[in-house]
Coordinates of C-alpha atoms and ligand atoms in Angstrom, one line a residue:
X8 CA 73.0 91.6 93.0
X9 CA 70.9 88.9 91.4
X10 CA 68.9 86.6 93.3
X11 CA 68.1 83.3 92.0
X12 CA 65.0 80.9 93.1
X13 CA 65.5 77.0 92.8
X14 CA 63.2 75.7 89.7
X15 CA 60.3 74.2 92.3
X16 CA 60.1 77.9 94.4
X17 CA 56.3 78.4 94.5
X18 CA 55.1 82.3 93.5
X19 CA 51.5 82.3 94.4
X20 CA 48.8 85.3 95.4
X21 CA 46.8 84.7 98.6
X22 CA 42.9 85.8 99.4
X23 CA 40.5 85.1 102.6
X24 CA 37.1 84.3 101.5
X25 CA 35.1 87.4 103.5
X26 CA 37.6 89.6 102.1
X27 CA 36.7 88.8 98.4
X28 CA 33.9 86.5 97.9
X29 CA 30.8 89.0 98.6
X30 CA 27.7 86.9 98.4
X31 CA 27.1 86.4 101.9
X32 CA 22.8 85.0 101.5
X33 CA 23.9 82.8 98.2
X34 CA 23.2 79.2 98.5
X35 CA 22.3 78.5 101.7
X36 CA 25.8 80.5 103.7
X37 CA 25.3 80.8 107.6
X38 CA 25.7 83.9 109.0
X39 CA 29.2 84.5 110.5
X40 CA 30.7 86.3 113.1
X41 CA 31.9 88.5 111.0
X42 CA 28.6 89.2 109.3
X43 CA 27.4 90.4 112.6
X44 CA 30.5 92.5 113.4
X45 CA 30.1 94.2 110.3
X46 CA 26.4 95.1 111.3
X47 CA 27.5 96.5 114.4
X48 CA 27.8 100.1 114.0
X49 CA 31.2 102.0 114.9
X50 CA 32.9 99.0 114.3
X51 CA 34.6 99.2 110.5
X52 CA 35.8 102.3 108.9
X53 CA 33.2 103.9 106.8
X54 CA 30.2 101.6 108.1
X55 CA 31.8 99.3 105.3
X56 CA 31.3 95.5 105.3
X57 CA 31.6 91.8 103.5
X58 CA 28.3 91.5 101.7
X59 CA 30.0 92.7 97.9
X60 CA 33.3 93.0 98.8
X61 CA 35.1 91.9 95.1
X62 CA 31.8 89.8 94.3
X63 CA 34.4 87.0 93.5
X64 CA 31.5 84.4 94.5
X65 CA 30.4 85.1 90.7
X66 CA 33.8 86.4 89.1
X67 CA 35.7 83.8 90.3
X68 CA 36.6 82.8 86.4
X69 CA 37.7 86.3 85.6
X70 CA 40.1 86.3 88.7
X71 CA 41.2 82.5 88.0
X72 CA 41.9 84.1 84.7
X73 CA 44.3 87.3 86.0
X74 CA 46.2 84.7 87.9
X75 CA 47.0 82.7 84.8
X76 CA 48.0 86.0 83.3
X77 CA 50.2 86.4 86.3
X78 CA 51.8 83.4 86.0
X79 CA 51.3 82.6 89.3
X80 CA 51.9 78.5 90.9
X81 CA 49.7 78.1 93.5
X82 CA 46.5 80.3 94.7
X83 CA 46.3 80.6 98.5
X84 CA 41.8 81.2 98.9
X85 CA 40.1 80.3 102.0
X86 CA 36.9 78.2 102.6
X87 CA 34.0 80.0 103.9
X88 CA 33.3 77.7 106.7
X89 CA 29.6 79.1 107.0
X90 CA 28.9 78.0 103.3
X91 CA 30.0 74.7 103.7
X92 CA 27.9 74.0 107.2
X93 CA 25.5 77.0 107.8
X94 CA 25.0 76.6 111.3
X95 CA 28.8 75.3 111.8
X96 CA 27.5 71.5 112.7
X97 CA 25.8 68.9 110.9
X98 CA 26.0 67.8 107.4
X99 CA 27.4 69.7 104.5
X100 CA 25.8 72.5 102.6
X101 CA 25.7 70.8 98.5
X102 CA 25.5 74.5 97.1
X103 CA 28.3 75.9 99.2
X104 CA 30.7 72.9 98.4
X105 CA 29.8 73.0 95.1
X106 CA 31.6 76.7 94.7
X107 CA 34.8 75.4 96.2
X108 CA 34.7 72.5 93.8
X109 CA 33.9 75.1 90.8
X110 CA 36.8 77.0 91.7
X111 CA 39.5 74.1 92.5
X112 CA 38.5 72.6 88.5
X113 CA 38.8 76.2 86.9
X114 CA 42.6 76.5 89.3
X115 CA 43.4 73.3 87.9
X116 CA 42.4 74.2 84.4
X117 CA 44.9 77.2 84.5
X118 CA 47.8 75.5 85.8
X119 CA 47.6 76.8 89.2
X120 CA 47.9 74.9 92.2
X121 CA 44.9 75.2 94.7
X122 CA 46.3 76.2 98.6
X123 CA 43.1 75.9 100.6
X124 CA 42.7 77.3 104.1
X125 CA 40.1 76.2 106.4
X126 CA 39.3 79.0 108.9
X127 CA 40.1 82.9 107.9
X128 CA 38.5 84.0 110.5
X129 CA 34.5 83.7 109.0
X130 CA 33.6 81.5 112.4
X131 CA 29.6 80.4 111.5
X132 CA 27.5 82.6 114.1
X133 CA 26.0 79.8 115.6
X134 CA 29.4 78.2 117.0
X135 CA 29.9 81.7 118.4
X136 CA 26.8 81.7 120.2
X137 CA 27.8 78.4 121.9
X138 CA 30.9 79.7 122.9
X139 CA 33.4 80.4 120.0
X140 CA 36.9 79.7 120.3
X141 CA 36.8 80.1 124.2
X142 CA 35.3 76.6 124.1
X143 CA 36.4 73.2 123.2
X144 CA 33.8 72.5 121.1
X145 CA 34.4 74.5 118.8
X146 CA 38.0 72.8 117.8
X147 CA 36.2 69.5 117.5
X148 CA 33.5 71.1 114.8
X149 CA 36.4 72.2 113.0
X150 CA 38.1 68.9 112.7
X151 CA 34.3 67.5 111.5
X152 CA 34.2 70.5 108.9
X153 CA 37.5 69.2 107.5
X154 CA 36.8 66.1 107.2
X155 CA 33.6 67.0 104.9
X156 CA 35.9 69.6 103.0
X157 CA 38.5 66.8 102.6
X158 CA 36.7 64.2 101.7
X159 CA 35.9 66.3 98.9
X160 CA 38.9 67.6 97.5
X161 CA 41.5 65.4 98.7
X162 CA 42.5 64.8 94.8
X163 CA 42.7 68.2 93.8
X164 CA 43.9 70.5 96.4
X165 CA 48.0 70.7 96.7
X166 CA 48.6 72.6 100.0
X167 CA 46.1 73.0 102.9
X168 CA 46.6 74.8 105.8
X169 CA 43.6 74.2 108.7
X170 CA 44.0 78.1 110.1
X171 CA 45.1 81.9 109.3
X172 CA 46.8 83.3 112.3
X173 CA 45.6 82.2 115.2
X174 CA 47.4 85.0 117.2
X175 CA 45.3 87.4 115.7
X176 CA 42.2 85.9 116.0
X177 CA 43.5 85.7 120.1
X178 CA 44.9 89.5 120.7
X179 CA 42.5 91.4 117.7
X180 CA 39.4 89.0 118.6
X181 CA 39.3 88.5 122.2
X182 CA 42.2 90.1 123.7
X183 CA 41.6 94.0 122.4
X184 CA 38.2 93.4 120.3
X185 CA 38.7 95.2 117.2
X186 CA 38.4 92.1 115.0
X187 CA 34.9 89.5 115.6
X188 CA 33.5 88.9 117.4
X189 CA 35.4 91.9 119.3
X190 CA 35.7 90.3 123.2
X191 CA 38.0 92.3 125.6
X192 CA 39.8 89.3 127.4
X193 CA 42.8 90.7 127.7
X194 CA 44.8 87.8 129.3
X195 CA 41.6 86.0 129.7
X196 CA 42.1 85.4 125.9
X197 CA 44.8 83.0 126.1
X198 CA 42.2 79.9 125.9
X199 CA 41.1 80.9 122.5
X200 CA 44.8 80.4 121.6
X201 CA 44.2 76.8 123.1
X202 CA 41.4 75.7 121.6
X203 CA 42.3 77.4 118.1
X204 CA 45.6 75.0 118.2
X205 CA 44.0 72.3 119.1
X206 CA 41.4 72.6 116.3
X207 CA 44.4 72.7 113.9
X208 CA 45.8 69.5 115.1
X209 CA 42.1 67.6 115.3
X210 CA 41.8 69.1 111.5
X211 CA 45.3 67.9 110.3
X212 CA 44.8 64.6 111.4
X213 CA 41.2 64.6 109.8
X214 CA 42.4 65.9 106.8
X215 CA 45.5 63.3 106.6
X216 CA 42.5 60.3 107.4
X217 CA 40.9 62.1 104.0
X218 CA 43.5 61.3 102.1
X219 CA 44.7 65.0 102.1
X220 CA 48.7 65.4 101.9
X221 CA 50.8 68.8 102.3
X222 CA 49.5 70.1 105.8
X223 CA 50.7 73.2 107.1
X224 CA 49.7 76.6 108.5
X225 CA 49.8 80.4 107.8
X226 CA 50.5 82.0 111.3
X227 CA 51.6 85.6 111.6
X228 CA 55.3 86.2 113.2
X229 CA 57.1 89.2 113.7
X230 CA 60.7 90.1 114.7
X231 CA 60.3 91.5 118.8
X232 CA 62.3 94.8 119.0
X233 CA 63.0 96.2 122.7
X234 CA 62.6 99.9 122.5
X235 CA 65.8 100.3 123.7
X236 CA 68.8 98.4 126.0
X237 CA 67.0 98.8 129.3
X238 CA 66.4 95.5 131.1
X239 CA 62.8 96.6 131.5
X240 CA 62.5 97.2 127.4
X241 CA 64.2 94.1 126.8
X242 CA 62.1 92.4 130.2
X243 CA 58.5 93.3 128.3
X244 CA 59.6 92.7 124.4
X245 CA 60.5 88.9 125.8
X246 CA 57.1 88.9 127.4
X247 CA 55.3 90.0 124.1
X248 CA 57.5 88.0 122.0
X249 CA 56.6 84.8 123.8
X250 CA 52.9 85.5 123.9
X251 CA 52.8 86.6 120.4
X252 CA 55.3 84.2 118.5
X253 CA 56.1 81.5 120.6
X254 CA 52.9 80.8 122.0
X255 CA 51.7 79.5 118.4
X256 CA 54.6 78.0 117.0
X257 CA 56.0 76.3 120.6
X258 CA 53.0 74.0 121.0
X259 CA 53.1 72.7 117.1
X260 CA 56.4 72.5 116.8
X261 CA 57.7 71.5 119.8
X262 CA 54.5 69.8 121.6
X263 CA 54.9 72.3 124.7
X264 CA 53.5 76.0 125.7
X265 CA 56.4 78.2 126.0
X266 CA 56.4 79.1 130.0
X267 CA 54.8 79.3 132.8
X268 CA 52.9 82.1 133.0
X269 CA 50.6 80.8 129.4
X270 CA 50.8 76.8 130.7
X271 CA 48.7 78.4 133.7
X272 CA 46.4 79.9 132.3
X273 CA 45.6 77.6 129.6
X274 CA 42.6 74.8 130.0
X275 CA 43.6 71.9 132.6
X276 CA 43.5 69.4 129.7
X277 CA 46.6 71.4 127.8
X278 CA 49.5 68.6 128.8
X279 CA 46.9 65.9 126.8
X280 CA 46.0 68.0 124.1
X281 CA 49.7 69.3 123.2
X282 CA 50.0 65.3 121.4
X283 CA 47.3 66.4 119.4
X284 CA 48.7 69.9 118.6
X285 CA 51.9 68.7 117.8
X286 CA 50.6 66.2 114.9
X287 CA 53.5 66.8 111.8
X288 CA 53.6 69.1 109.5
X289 CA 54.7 68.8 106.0
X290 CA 55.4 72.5 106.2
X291 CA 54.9 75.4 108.2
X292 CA 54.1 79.1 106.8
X293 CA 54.9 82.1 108.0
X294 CA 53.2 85.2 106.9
X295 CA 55.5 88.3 107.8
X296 CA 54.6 91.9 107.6
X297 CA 57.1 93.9 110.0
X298 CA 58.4 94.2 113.2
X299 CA 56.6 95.0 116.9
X300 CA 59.2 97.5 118.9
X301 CA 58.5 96.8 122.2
X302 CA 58.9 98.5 125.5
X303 CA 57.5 98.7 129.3
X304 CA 54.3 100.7 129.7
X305 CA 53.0 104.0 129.4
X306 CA 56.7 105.1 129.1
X307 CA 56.4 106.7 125.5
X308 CA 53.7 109.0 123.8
X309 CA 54.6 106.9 120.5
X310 CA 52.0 104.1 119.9
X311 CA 52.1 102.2 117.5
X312 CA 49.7 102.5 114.3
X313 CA 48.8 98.9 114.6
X314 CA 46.9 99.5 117.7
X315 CA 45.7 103.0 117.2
X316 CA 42.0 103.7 118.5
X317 CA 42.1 100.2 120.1
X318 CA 41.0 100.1 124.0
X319 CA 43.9 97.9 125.6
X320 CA 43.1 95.8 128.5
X321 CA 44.6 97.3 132.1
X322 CA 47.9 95.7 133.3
X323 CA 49.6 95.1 130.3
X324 CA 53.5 94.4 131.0
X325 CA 54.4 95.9 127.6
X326 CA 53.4 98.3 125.3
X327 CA 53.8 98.7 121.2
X328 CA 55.6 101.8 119.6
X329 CA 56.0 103.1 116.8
X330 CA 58.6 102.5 114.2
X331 CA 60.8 105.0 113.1
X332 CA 63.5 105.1 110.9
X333 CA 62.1 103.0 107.8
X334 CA 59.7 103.7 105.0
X335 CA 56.0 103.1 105.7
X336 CA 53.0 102.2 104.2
X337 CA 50.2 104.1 103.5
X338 CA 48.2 101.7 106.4
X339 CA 51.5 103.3 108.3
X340 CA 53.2 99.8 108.7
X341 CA 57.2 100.1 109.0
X342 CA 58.6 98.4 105.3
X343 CA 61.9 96.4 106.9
X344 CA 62.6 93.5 104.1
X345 CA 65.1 92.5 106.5
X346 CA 63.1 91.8 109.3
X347 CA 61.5 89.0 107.2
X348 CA 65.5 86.9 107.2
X349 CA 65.3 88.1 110.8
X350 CA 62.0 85.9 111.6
X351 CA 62.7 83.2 109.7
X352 CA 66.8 82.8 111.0
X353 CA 65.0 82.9 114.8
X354 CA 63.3 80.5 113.4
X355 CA 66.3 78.0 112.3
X356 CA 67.7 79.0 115.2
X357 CA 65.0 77.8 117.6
X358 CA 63.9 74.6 116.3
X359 CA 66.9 73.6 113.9
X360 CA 66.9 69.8 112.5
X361 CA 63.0 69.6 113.6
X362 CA 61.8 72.3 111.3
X363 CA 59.8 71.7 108.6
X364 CA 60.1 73.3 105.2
X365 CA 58.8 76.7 105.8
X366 CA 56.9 79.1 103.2
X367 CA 56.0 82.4 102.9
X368 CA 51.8 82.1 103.5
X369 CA 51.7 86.1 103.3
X370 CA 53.5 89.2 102.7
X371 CA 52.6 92.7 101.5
X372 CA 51.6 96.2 101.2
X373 CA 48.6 98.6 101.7
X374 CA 49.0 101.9 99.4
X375 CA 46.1 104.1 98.3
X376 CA 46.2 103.4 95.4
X377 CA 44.1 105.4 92.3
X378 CA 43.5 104.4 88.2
X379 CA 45.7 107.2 86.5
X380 CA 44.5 109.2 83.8
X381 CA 46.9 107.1 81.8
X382 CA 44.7 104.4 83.2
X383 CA 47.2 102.9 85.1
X384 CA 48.1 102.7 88.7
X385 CA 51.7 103.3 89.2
X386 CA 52.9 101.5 92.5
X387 CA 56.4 101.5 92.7
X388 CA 56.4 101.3 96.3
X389 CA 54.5 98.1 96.2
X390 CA 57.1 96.8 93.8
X391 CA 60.1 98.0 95.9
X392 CA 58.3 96.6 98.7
X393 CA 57.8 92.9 96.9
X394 CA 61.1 93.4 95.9
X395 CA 62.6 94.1 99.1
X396 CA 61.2 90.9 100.9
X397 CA 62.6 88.4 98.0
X398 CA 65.7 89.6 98.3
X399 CA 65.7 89.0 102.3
X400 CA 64.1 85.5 101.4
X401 CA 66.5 84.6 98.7
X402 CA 69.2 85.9 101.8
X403 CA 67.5 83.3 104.1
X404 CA 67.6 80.3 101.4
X405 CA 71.3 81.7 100.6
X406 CA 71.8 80.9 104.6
X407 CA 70.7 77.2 104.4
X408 CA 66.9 78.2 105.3
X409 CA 64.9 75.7 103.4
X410 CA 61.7 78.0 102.2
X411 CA 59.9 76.5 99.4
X412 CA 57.3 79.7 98.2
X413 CA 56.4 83.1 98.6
X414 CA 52.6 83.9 98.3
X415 CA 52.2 88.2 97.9
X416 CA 49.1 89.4 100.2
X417 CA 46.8 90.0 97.9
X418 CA 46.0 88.9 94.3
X419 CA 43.5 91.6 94.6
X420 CA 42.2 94.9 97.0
X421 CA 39.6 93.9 99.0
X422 CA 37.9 94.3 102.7
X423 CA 41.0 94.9 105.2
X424 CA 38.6 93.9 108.0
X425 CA 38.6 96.9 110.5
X426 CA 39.8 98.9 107.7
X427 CA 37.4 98.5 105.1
X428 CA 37.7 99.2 101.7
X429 CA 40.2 101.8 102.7
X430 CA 43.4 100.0 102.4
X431 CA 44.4 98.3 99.4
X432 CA 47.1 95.1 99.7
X433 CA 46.2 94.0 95.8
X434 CA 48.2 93.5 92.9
X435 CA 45.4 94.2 91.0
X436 CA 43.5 97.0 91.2
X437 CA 39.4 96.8 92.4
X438 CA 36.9 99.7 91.9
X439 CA 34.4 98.4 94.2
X440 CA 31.8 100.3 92.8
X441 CA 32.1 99.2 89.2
X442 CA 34.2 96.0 90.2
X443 CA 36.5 96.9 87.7
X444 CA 40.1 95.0 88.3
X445 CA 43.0 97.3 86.6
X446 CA 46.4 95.5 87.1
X447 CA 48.7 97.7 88.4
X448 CA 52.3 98.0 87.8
X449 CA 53.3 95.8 90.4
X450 CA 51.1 93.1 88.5
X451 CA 53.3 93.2 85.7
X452 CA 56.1 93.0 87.4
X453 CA 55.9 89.9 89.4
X454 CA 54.6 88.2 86.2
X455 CA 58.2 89.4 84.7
X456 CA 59.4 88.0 88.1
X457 CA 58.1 84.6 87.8
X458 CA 58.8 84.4 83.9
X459 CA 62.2 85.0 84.7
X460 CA 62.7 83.2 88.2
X461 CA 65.3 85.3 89.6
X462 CA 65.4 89.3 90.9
Ligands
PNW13 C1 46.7 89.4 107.9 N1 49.2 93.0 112.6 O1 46.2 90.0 109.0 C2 45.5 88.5 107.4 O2 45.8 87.2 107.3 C3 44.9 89.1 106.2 O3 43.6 88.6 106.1 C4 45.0 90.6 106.1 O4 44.2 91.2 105.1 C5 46.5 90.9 106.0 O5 47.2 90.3 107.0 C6 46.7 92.4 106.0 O6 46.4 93.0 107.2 C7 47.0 90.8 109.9 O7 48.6 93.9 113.2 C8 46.4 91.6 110.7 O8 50.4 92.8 112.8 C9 47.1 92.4 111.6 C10 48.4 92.3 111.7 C11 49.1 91.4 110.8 C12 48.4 90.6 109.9

């Protein structure tokens, strides 16, 4: 069957600034707390870390310049936080703004529209040292950082979206510990989910007072499958679900914390702050991936690959499994294209007339991927795979699910955190030793895609 996107549908390719930009001493960056995670050893596969990655800091014209080749509407990048205020605080870093000016000109020059995010996860060290994102702090320097980024490209930027998936950053970061700066909170993390949203809303509004228009977010949500029809399996996949999806979008959307057990343990100034949190949206992006299956605790020998070789906190009312029944990645993630219509109908469901035009801030696919002797790289799965979730989107929009853009996860391969080099998301292919970029076949075909604006 075809499927048809309206003439406006944004197709864009999304990056994170430590994942591609390498060039972690040049002009004047901080340190961040990734930097030091990196250094710690034991922590990423294969010792790897940030300081090359795709050296995009200096190729940044050659990659502007696959993108126009792609075809692409709008690039999703991050800022690198630590380049623009070394130290986190104070007055802005010329050199580091500079870059981000650089790149917005060469965007603008190729026809592509620039989708800046403020904070992927590169928090400067010396925030962290005061506290981090268990502090409040922090959420106020982040609304001060916007308002230096915004001031300067207000005019030029077309989306912004203040932070990358704050329930990550909560459960990988502070919860479990194997993302930076790698705390074991368990519960205790919950706070860092506070004062993460309440940065957002501080930089929306500071943003909006910079002239900035077209404020959203990219937060991670996922379809919560109970293992199976037992009221205890259905009891802890609530649990999960409201900790892990409603926890983030509740507060912004709705100006409250889900229920009882997150408004207690969240900071006695929550109530107040929720105003704040709750500032409008022009938009609000999901970035989908698969679904969690869900079940009570140490019921199953299954675990799921998401969590493997993590150390999870005691107590936990819930535990994840492993998907069965479904293609999987080579990172071993489930591919369920319609798990994406799933997510976003929930989320129709759940906040009907008061929710915003939603995009697609992030989807794809990590295969392990090689250059042929033909010199190509033939990733069909990666195609299916794109394939798959447009078809579930257009489904959505074909529902009366008003979703404006799809941005694929990645333009290019690059550091998959944890991972390392070892997983590759890209549409083009990077040989990190040469940084050669090969397209791959899935390149090609999402130019023919956009060309032709239907499946
Ligand atoms: C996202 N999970 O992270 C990030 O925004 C990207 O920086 C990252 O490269 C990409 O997805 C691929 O991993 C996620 O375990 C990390 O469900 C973990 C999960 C989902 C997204």
């Amino acid at each position: 069957m075809a499927a048809q996107f309206g003439p406006d549908f944004v197709f864009g390719v999304a990056t994170a600034s430590y994942q591609i930009e390498g060039a972690v001493r040049a002009d004047g960056r901080g340190p961040s707390i990734w930097d030091t995670f990196t250094a710690q050893p034991g922590k990423i596969k294969n010792g790897d870390t940030g300081d090359v990655a795709c050296d995009h800091y200096h190729r940044y014209r050659e990659d502007v310049a696959l993108m126009a080749e792609l075809g692409v509407d709008a690039y999703r990048f991050s800022i690198a936080w630590p380049r623009i205020q070394p130290t986190g605080s104070g007055p802005a870093n010329p050199a580091g703004l500079d870059f981000y000016d650089r790149l917005v000109d060469e965007l603008l020059g190729a026809g592509i529209t620039p989708a800046a995010t403020l904070y992927h996860w590169d928090l400067p060290q010396a925030l962290q040292d005061a506290g981090g994102w268990t502090v409040r702090d922090t959420a106020e320097r982040l609304a001060d950082y916007a308002t230096i980024v915004g001031e300067r490209l207000a005019d030029r930027v077309g989306m912004w979206m203040p932070l990358n998936e704050p329930v990550v950053v909560t459960m990988f970061g502070h919860a479990i510990g194997g993302h930076a700066p790698g705390e074991t909170l368990g519960f205790g993390a919950l706070p860092v989910a506070h004062y993460q949203l309440l940065g957002h809303g501080l930089a929306v509004q500071a943003l909006r007072a910079a002239g900035c228009g077209n404020i959203g977010i990219a937060s991670n949500h996922s379809p919560i499958w109970p293992a199976s029809d037992s009221p205890a399996d259905k009891e802890a996949a609530d649990i999960f679900d409201t900790l892990t999806n409603w926890t983030f979008a509740d507060p912004i959307l709705r100006g409250e914390y889900p229920d009882e057990l997150i408004t207690m343990a969240m900071p006695d100034t929550a109530a107040d702050d929720l105003k704040v949190i709750s500032t409008p949206l022009d938009w609000f992006g999901v970035n989908y991936y698969q679904p969690t299956l869900v079940g009570t605790p140490g019921s199953s020998t299954a675990a799921s690959p998401v969590l493997e070789g993590a150390v999870l906190p005691p107590d936990m009312p819930f535990e994840l499994r492993e998907i069965t029944g479904y293609p999987t990645t080579d990172f071993r993630w489930a591919v369920v294209p319609d798990g994406l219509r799933e997510i976003l109908t929930t989320f129709q469901n759940r906040y009907g007339e008061t929710l915003p035009p939603l995009y697609i801030t992030e989807s794809g696919c990590s295969y392990h991927d090689t250059v042929g002797p033909d010199g190509a790289v033939h990733d069909q799965p990666r195609i299916d795979y794109h394939e798959g979730h447009l078809r579930a989107l257009a489904a959505a929009i074909e529902d009366g699910i008003d979703v404006r853009g799809y941005f694929a996860w990645s333009i290019m391969d690059n550091f998959e955190w944890a991972e390392g080099y070892t997983e590759r998301f890209g549409l083009v292919h990077v040989d990190f030793a040469t940084q050669k970029r090969t397209p791959k076949n899935s390149f090609r075909w999402y130019r023919n895609l956009i060309a032709a604006n239907r499946l």
